[in-house]
Amino acid sequence: MIWIMVASFILGVFALVGGAEALVRGASRLAAAAGVSSLVIGLTVVAYGTSAPELGVAIRAALTGQADITVGNVVGANILNILLILGVSSLLAPICLSQELVRRDVPLLAVVSLALFLLSVDGRLQRYEGALLILGLIAYTRHAIRRGRESGEEAGYPAALTEVQVAGHDGWLRHIALVVLGLLLLAAGSALVVNAAVSFARAFGVSELVISLTIVAIGTTLPELATSALAARRGDPDITVGNVIGSSLFNIMGVLGTAALLSPGGLAVPLEAVRLDMPIMITAAVALLPVFVIGAQLERWEGAFFLGYYVTFVAYLYLRGTESQALEGYTRAMAGFVIPLTAVTLLALIAARRQARDQRARSGGE
């Protein structure tokens, strides 16, 4: 039995890598062919496609009454998107940031995350609230595509994209087929990895909420991780960051909105998720604002900070899920020492970075 789970896990990883390669290649060529910036393709086509596993898990969990898995999967996936995926991607290569993304999409993610928390305070996402979230996603998508066509005409494309030759109708079909193939491989690979990982976790008696916040969230977010990391290595930062932000927005508005609509009486939200996990998700989204606004790119040291905090979050979830006696001391250490020290360090580094940027600007002016 254990060998079957190991083989399933390995096969899933290979499918994820192949799917990510196909999706990034197809999406980049599709952006050039459609005259839309690769940022918007990353925010919509790639992001929504790589979030298909989260949507599938949410629909299945909503229909079977497993609200803990639905909410935990989305909250855990969004925390993972920001802390782990951006952390790993920026460690592979510093990520240049689009000012359009900084001005519009990153603040929107913080606002939508806060709105989800406020809607969930009463312990339930009502059906009409789910409908509002879905309408918000539709409006955002229309606006993103419209502005993408406008910016695509002015901004140009990376060198790798300008070489794409669009061979009429057949060329379009090839690009779309490559995207679809990538999405199918990503969905199959993530399903294999999740099933194997959940089987291991249940053998150790870990709760469903903790499983959904960690293993299921990691498994369903593997498509985003594989796609963003590969795009970063290939020098396409718009798809890297656009995928993370767009996927996080889709998770809240599309996945939870759909789950709330399908759940009889609305989607029940665990109190533990409202008290502990959603504030962490909001904090991660808000943390992007100063980092993105101050600099023109996400540096490796900033990615290391994000990655370190994700490891800290997973350790906390493990202690909470196993009801370890070390949880209280760990929480006090984090709240009283590690988090304040990190905040001071980050502020000092960001201030130094801003000062260096201002000095370069003055030198250029002279």
Short mmCIF file of C-alpha atoms in Angstrom, two decimals:
data_model
loop_
_atom_site.label_atom_id
_atom_site.label_comp_id
_atom_site.label_asym_id
_atom_site.label_seq_id
_atom_site.Cartn_x
_atom_site.Cartn_y
_atom_site.Cartn_z
CA MET A 1 0.00 0.00 0.00
CA ILE A 2 2.75 2.43 0.93
CA TRP A 3 4.56 1.78 -2.35
CA ILE A 4 1.41 2.65 -4.28
CA MET A 5 1.20 6.00 -2.45
CA VAL A 6 4.89 6.72 -3.10
CA ALA A 7 4.53 5.84 -6.80
CA SER A 8 1.41 8.01 -7.03
CA PHE A 9 3.28 10.92 -5.46
CA ILE A 10 6.25 10.62 -7.84
CA LEU A 11 4.02 10.28 -10.91
CA GLY A 12 2.08 13.35 -9.78
CA VAL A 13 5.25 15.41 -9.50
CA PHE A 14 6.29 14.49 -13.06
CA ALA A 15 2.82 15.44 -14.34
CA LEU A 16 3.06 18.79 -12.55
CA VAL A 17 6.43 19.63 -14.09
CA GLY A 18 5.26 18.70 -17.59
CA GLY A 19 1.99 20.58 -17.16
CA ALA A 20 3.74 23.72 -15.95
CA GLU A 21 6.08 23.70 -18.95
CA ALA A 22 3.18 23.32 -21.39
CA LEU A 23 1.07 25.98 -19.65
CA VAL A 24 3.80 28.64 -19.47
CA ARG A 25 4.82 28.08 -23.08
CA GLY A 26 1.23 28.10 -24.35
CA ALA A 27 0.14 31.09 -22.25
CA SER A 28 3.13 33.19 -23.33
CA ARG A 29 2.46 32.50 -27.00
CA LEU A 30 -1.26 33.09 -26.53
CA ALA A 31 -0.55 36.51 -25.01
CA ALA A 32 1.56 37.51 -28.00
CA ALA A 33 -1.00 36.17 -30.46
CA ALA A 34 -3.93 37.93 -28.78
CA GLY A 35 -2.18 41.27 -28.38
CA VAL A 36 -2.70 41.13 -24.60
CA SER A 37 0.08 41.68 -22.07
CA SER A 38 1.47 38.56 -20.43
CA LEU A 39 0.61 40.12 -17.04
CA VAL A 40 -3.10 39.94 -17.82
CA ILE A 41 -2.73 36.39 -19.17
CA GLY A 42 -1.04 35.52 -15.87
CA LEU A 43 -3.78 37.24 -13.84
CA THR A 44 -6.60 35.48 -15.68
CA VAL A 45 -5.98 32.48 -17.97
CA VAL A 46 -3.00 31.04 -16.08
CA ALA A 47 -4.24 31.99 -12.60
CA TYR A 48 -7.77 30.68 -13.06
CA GLY A 49 -6.53 27.56 -14.79
CA THR A 50 -4.02 26.67 -12.08
CA SER A 51 -6.75 27.28 -9.46
CA ALA A 52 -8.93 24.57 -11.01
CA PRO A 53 -7.84 22.03 -8.34
CA GLU A 54 -8.99 24.39 -5.56
CA LEU A 55 -12.34 24.81 -7.31
CA GLY A 56 -12.72 21.06 -7.73
CA VAL A 57 -11.93 20.40 -4.07
CA ALA A 58 -14.34 23.14 -2.98
CA ILE A 59 -17.25 21.86 -5.09
CA ARG A 60 -16.76 18.29 -3.90
CA ALA A 61 -16.41 19.36 -0.26
CA ALA A 62 -19.43 21.69 -0.45
CA LEU A 63 -21.66 18.95 -1.88
CA THR A 64 -20.56 16.52 0.85
CA GLY A 65 -20.84 19.03 3.70
CA GLN A 66 -17.09 19.26 4.45
CA ALA A 67 -16.88 23.01 5.02
CA ASP A 68 -13.62 22.74 6.98
CA ILE A 69 -11.82 21.42 3.91
CA THR A 70 -13.31 24.09 1.62
CA VAL A 71 -12.38 27.06 3.80
CA GLY A 72 -9.06 25.64 4.96
CA ASN A 73 -8.02 24.86 1.39
CA VAL A 74 -8.64 28.42 0.17
CA VAL A 75 -7.10 30.19 3.17
CA GLY A 76 -4.12 27.84 3.20
CA ALA A 77 -3.65 28.15 -0.56
CA ASN A 78 -3.62 31.97 -0.42
CA ILE A 79 -1.08 31.99 2.41
CA LEU A 80 1.00 29.53 0.41
CA ASN A 81 0.65 31.57 -2.80
CA ILE A 82 2.22 34.63 -1.21
CA LEU A 83 4.72 33.22 1.24
CA LEU A 84 5.88 30.02 -0.45
CA ILE A 85 5.40 30.57 -4.18
CA LEU A 86 6.69 34.15 -4.29
CA GLY A 87 9.43 33.15 -1.86
CA VAL A 88 10.65 30.22 -3.97
CA SER A 89 10.24 32.10 -7.27
CA SER A 90 12.22 35.14 -6.11
CA LEU A 91 14.97 32.90 -4.71
CA LEU A 92 15.34 31.37 -8.17
CA ALA A 93 15.58 34.83 -9.76
CA PRO A 94 14.72 38.38 -8.58
CA ILE A 95 11.26 39.25 -9.91
CA CYS A 96 10.69 42.57 -11.70
CA LEU A 97 7.37 44.09 -10.68
CA SER A 98 4.81 45.69 -12.97
CA GLN A 99 3.66 49.08 -11.68
CA GLU A 100 0.18 48.29 -12.99
CA LEU A 101 0.11 45.28 -10.67
CA VAL A 102 1.40 47.32 -7.72
CA ARG A 103 -1.19 50.07 -8.17
CA ARG A 104 -4.28 47.92 -8.76
CA ASP A 105 -4.12 44.19 -8.19
CA VAL A 106 -2.05 43.92 -5.00
CA PRO A 107 -4.19 46.47 -3.08
CA LEU A 108 -7.31 44.72 -4.40
CA LEU A 109 -6.09 41.39 -2.98
CA ALA A 110 -5.66 42.99 0.46
CA VAL A 111 -9.16 44.52 0.28
CA VAL A 112 -10.80 41.27 -0.89
CA SER A 113 -9.02 39.29 1.84
CA LEU A 114 -10.31 41.71 4.48
CA ALA A 115 -13.81 41.59 2.98
CA LEU A 116 -13.82 37.78 3.25
CA PHE A 117 -12.92 38.04 6.93
CA LEU A 118 -15.75 40.51 7.59
CA LEU A 119 -18.27 38.33 5.73
CA SER A 120 -17.13 35.27 7.72
CA VAL A 121 -17.27 36.77 11.23
CA ASP A 122 -20.79 35.41 11.77
CA GLY A 123 -19.54 31.89 11.01
CA ARG A 124 -21.22 31.50 7.61
CA LEU A 125 -20.94 32.70 4.03
CA GLN A 126 -24.52 33.12 2.88
CA ARG A 127 -25.58 32.25 -0.65
CA TYR A 128 -26.16 35.88 -1.61
CA GLU A 129 -22.66 36.71 -0.33
CA GLY A 130 -21.29 33.94 -2.55
CA ALA A 131 -23.17 35.45 -5.49
CA LEU A 132 -21.64 38.87 -4.74
CA LEU A 133 -18.16 37.34 -4.69
CA ILE A 134 -18.73 35.69 -8.08
CA LEU A 135 -20.07 38.93 -9.58
CA GLY A 136 -16.98 40.69 -8.25
CA LEU A 137 -14.77 38.13 -10.01
CA ILE A 138 -16.63 38.61 -13.30
CA ALA A 139 -16.26 42.39 -13.06
CA TYR A 140 -12.55 42.08 -12.23
CA THR A 141 -11.93 39.72 -15.14
CA ARG A 142 -13.66 42.00 -17.65
CA HIS A 143 -11.70 44.99 -16.40
CA ALA A 144 -8.39 43.08 -16.48
CA ILE A 145 -8.91 41.94 -20.08
CA ARG A 146 -9.93 45.43 -21.21
CA ARG A 147 -6.91 47.11 -19.66
CA GLY A 148 -4.71 44.27 -20.90
CA ARG A 149 -5.59 45.04 -24.51
CA GLU A 150 -4.80 48.70 -23.92
CA SER A 151 -1.45 48.09 -22.21
CA GLY A 152 -0.47 45.29 -24.59
CA GLU A 153 -0.36 47.75 -27.47
CA GLU A 154 1.99 50.08 -25.58
CA ALA A 155 4.16 47.96 -23.31
CA GLY A 156 5.52 45.43 -25.79
CA TYR A 157 6.65 41.92 -24.89
CA PRO A 158 9.83 40.24 -23.64
CA ALA A 159 12.25 39.19 -26.37
CA ALA A 160 11.19 35.56 -26.14
CA LEU A 161 7.64 36.51 -26.98
CA THR A 162 8.34 38.82 -29.89
CA GLU A 163 9.72 35.89 -31.82
CA VAL A 164 6.39 34.10 -31.78
CA GLN A 165 4.90 33.85 -35.25
CA VAL A 166 1.15 33.49 -35.30
CA ALA A 167 0.26 31.09 -38.11
CA GLY A 168 -3.39 32.04 -38.56
CA HIS A 169 -6.15 29.80 -37.23
CA ASP A 170 -3.86 26.79 -36.79
CA GLY A 171 -1.46 28.87 -34.70
CA TRP A 172 -4.24 29.88 -32.32
CA LEU A 173 -5.38 26.28 -31.98
CA ARG A 174 -1.85 25.12 -31.15
CA HIS A 175 -1.45 27.75 -28.42
CA ILE A 176 -4.84 26.94 -26.89
CA ALA A 177 -4.19 23.19 -27.10
CA LEU A 178 -0.89 23.67 -25.27
CA VAL A 179 -2.65 25.62 -22.49
CA VAL A 180 -5.37 22.96 -22.17
CA LEU A 181 -2.80 20.14 -22.12
CA GLY A 182 -0.88 21.94 -19.40
CA LEU A 183 -4.01 22.44 -17.28
CA LEU A 184 -5.01 18.78 -17.62
CA LEU A 185 -1.56 17.57 -16.58
CA LEU A 186 -1.52 20.00 -13.64
CA ALA A 187 -4.95 18.83 -12.47
CA ALA A 188 -4.01 15.15 -12.74
CA GLY A 189 -0.65 15.66 -11.06
CA SER A 190 -2.05 17.64 -8.14
CA ALA A 191 -4.80 15.04 -7.58
CA LEU A 192 -2.22 12.24 -7.37
CA VAL A 193 -0.02 14.21 -4.97
CA VAL A 194 -2.93 15.28 -2.73
CA ASN A 195 -4.39 11.78 -2.44
CA ALA A 196 -1.03 10.32 -1.43
CA ALA A 197 -0.28 13.11 1.05
CA VAL A 198 -3.71 13.01 2.72
CA SER A 199 -3.38 9.24 3.20
CA PHE A 200 -0.07 9.76 4.98
CA ALA A 201 -1.47 12.58 7.16
CA ARG A 202 -4.56 10.66 8.24
CA ALA A 203 -2.33 7.80 9.31
CA PHE A 204 -0.86 10.21 11.88
CA GLY A 205 -4.29 11.38 13.12
CA VAL A 206 -4.12 15.01 11.91
CA SER A 207 -7.44 16.95 11.80
CA GLU A 208 -9.26 17.79 8.55
CA LEU A 209 -8.83 21.57 9.02
CA VAL A 210 -5.07 21.25 9.49
CA ILE A 211 -4.84 18.79 6.57
CA SER A 212 -6.72 21.24 4.35
CA LEU A 213 -4.60 24.21 5.49
CA THR A 214 -1.36 22.40 4.74
CA ILE A 215 -1.32 19.22 2.65
CA VAL A 216 -4.46 19.81 0.58
CA ALA A 217 -3.54 23.50 0.15
CA ILE A 218 -0.01 22.59 -0.92
CA GLY A 219 -1.27 19.88 -3.25
CA THR A 220 -3.88 22.04 -4.96
CA THR A 221 -1.39 24.92 -5.19
CA LEU A 222 1.35 22.82 -6.75
CA PRO A 223 0.20 23.94 -10.24
CA GLU A 224 0.73 27.58 -9.22
CA LEU A 225 4.10 26.76 -7.66
CA ALA A 226 5.33 24.81 -10.68
CA THR A 227 4.07 27.43 -13.15
CA SER A 228 5.37 30.49 -11.28
CA ALA A 229 8.77 28.94 -10.52
CA LEU A 230 9.25 27.91 -14.15
CA ALA A 231 8.13 31.34 -15.41
CA ALA A 232 10.62 32.99 -13.03
CA ARG A 233 13.45 30.81 -14.31
CA ARG A 234 12.47 31.58 -17.92
CA GLY A 235 12.45 35.33 -17.27
CA ASP A 236 8.69 36.00 -17.45
CA PRO A 237 7.95 37.81 -14.16
CA ASP A 238 4.51 39.00 -15.28
CA ILE A 239 3.24 35.43 -15.43
CA THR A 240 4.99 34.60 -12.13
CA VAL A 241 3.43 37.39 -10.07
CA GLY A 242 0.21 37.61 -12.08
CA ASN A 243 -0.41 33.92 -11.45
CA VAL A 244 0.00 34.36 -7.68
CA ILE A 245 -2.21 37.45 -7.37
CA GLY A 246 -4.85 36.29 -9.85
CA SER A 247 -5.04 32.83 -8.30
CA SER A 248 -5.47 34.29 -4.81
CA LEU A 249 -8.29 36.55 -6.02
CA PHE A 250 -9.94 33.63 -7.82
CA ASN A 251 -9.70 31.46 -4.70
CA ILE A 252 -11.63 33.97 -2.60
CA MET A 253 -14.18 35.24 -5.12
CA GLY A 254 -14.54 32.23 -7.42
CA VAL A 255 -13.89 29.18 -5.24
CA LEU A 256 -15.52 30.33 -1.99
CA GLY A 257 -18.28 32.12 -3.91
CA THR A 258 -19.15 28.92 -5.77
CA ALA A 259 -18.96 26.82 -2.59
CA ALA A 260 -21.30 29.22 -0.76
CA LEU A 261 -23.81 29.06 -3.64
CA LEU A 262 -23.76 25.26 -3.70
CA SER A 263 -23.95 24.72 0.06
CA PRO A 264 -27.50 24.44 1.48
CA GLY A 265 -27.95 27.39 3.81
CA GLY A 266 -24.59 28.85 2.82
CA LEU A 267 -21.03 27.78 3.61
CA ALA A 268 -20.19 27.22 7.28
CA VAL A 269 -16.89 28.89 8.24
CA PRO A 270 -15.00 27.31 11.18
CA LEU A 271 -14.48 29.73 14.08
CA GLU A 272 -10.86 28.61 14.32
CA ALA A 273 -10.26 29.71 10.72
CA VAL A 274 -11.81 33.14 11.41
CA ARG A 275 -9.84 33.69 14.61
CA LEU A 276 -6.44 32.40 13.52
CA ASP A 277 -5.99 31.56 9.85
CA MET A 278 -7.80 34.38 8.03
CA PRO A 279 -5.87 37.08 9.94
CA ILE A 280 -2.63 35.39 8.82
CA MET A 281 -3.92 35.40 5.22
CA ILE A 282 -4.76 39.12 5.48
CA THR A 283 -1.37 39.89 7.02
CA ALA A 284 0.40 38.07 4.16
CA ALA A 285 -1.59 40.06 1.57
CA VAL A 286 -0.95 43.38 3.34
CA ALA A 287 2.76 42.54 3.69
CA LEU A 288 3.05 42.65 -0.10
CA LEU A 289 2.11 46.33 -0.22
CA PRO A 290 5.27 47.94 1.26
CA VAL A 291 7.56 45.37 -0.38
CA PHE A 292 6.00 45.89 -3.83
CA VAL A 293 5.51 49.66 -3.61
CA ILE A 294 9.05 50.53 -2.48
CA GLY A 295 11.06 48.50 -4.97
CA ALA A 296 11.05 47.77 -8.67
CA GLN A 297 11.65 44.07 -8.08
CA LEU A 298 11.21 41.38 -5.45
CA GLU A 299 14.71 40.62 -4.19
CA ARG A 300 16.05 37.27 -3.03
CA TRP A 301 16.27 38.36 0.62
CA GLU A 302 12.58 39.32 0.57
CA GLY A 303 11.73 35.93 -0.88
CA ALA A 304 13.75 34.31 1.91
CA PHE A 305 11.67 36.22 4.48
CA PHE A 306 8.43 35.03 2.89
CA LEU A 307 9.68 31.45 2.75
CA GLY A 308 10.83 31.55 6.37
CA TYR A 309 7.44 32.74 7.52
CA TYR A 310 5.69 29.97 5.63
CA VAL A 311 7.86 27.38 7.38
CA THR A 312 6.96 29.07 10.68
CA PHE A 313 3.25 28.92 9.80
CA VAL A 314 3.42 25.22 8.92
CA ALA A 315 5.25 24.46 12.17
CA TYR A 316 2.50 26.30 14.07
CA LEU A 317 -0.20 24.31 12.26
CA TYR A 318 1.57 21.05 13.04
CA LEU A 319 1.74 21.87 16.75
CA ARG A 320 -1.90 22.96 16.71
CA GLY A 321 -3.09 19.91 14.81
CA THR A 322 -1.30 17.46 17.09
CA GLU A 323 -2.31 19.45 20.22
CA SER A 324 1.32 19.57 21.26
CA GLN A 325 2.27 20.93 24.68
CA ALA A 326 4.88 23.09 22.97
CA LEU A 327 2.18 25.13 21.16
CA GLU A 328 1.69 27.71 23.92
CA GLY A 329 5.41 28.43 24.26
CA TYR A 330 5.84 28.55 20.48
CA THR A 331 2.97 31.04 20.11
CA ARG A 332 4.36 33.29 22.85
CA ALA A 333 7.84 33.24 21.32
CA MET A 334 6.46 34.18 17.91
CA ALA A 335 4.19 36.96 19.19
CA GLY A 336 6.63 38.44 21.69
CA PHE A 337 9.98 38.15 19.96
CA VAL A 338 10.25 36.72 16.42
CA ILE A 339 7.48 38.71 14.71
CA PRO A 340 8.41 42.13 16.25
CA LEU A 341 12.10 41.56 15.50
CA THR A 342 11.35 40.59 11.91
CA ALA A 343 9.06 43.61 11.48
CA VAL A 344 11.79 45.98 12.68
CA THR A 345 14.36 44.30 10.42
CA LEU A 346 12.06 44.49 7.39
CA LEU A 347 11.29 48.16 8.00
CA ALA A 348 14.99 48.96 8.30
CA LEU A 349 15.84 47.07 5.10
CA ILE A 350 12.98 48.66 3.17
CA ALA A 351 14.01 52.12 4.39
CA ALA A 352 17.59 51.46 3.28
CA ARG A 353 16.34 50.25 -0.08
CA ARG A 354 14.21 53.35 -0.55
CA GLN A 355 17.14 55.60 0.37
CA ALA A 356 19.36 53.82 -2.17
CA ARG A 357 16.68 54.23 -4.83
CA ASP A 358 16.37 57.96 -4.10
CA GLN A 359 20.14 58.37 -4.29
CA ARG A 360 20.22 56.64 -7.69
CA ALA A 361 17.42 58.92 -8.88
CA ARG A 362 19.30 62.04 -7.77
CA SER A 363 22.50 60.79 -9.39
CA GLY A 364 20.64 60.17 -12.62
CA GLY A 365 19.16 63.66 -12.49
CA GLU A 366 22.58 65.20 -12.21
#
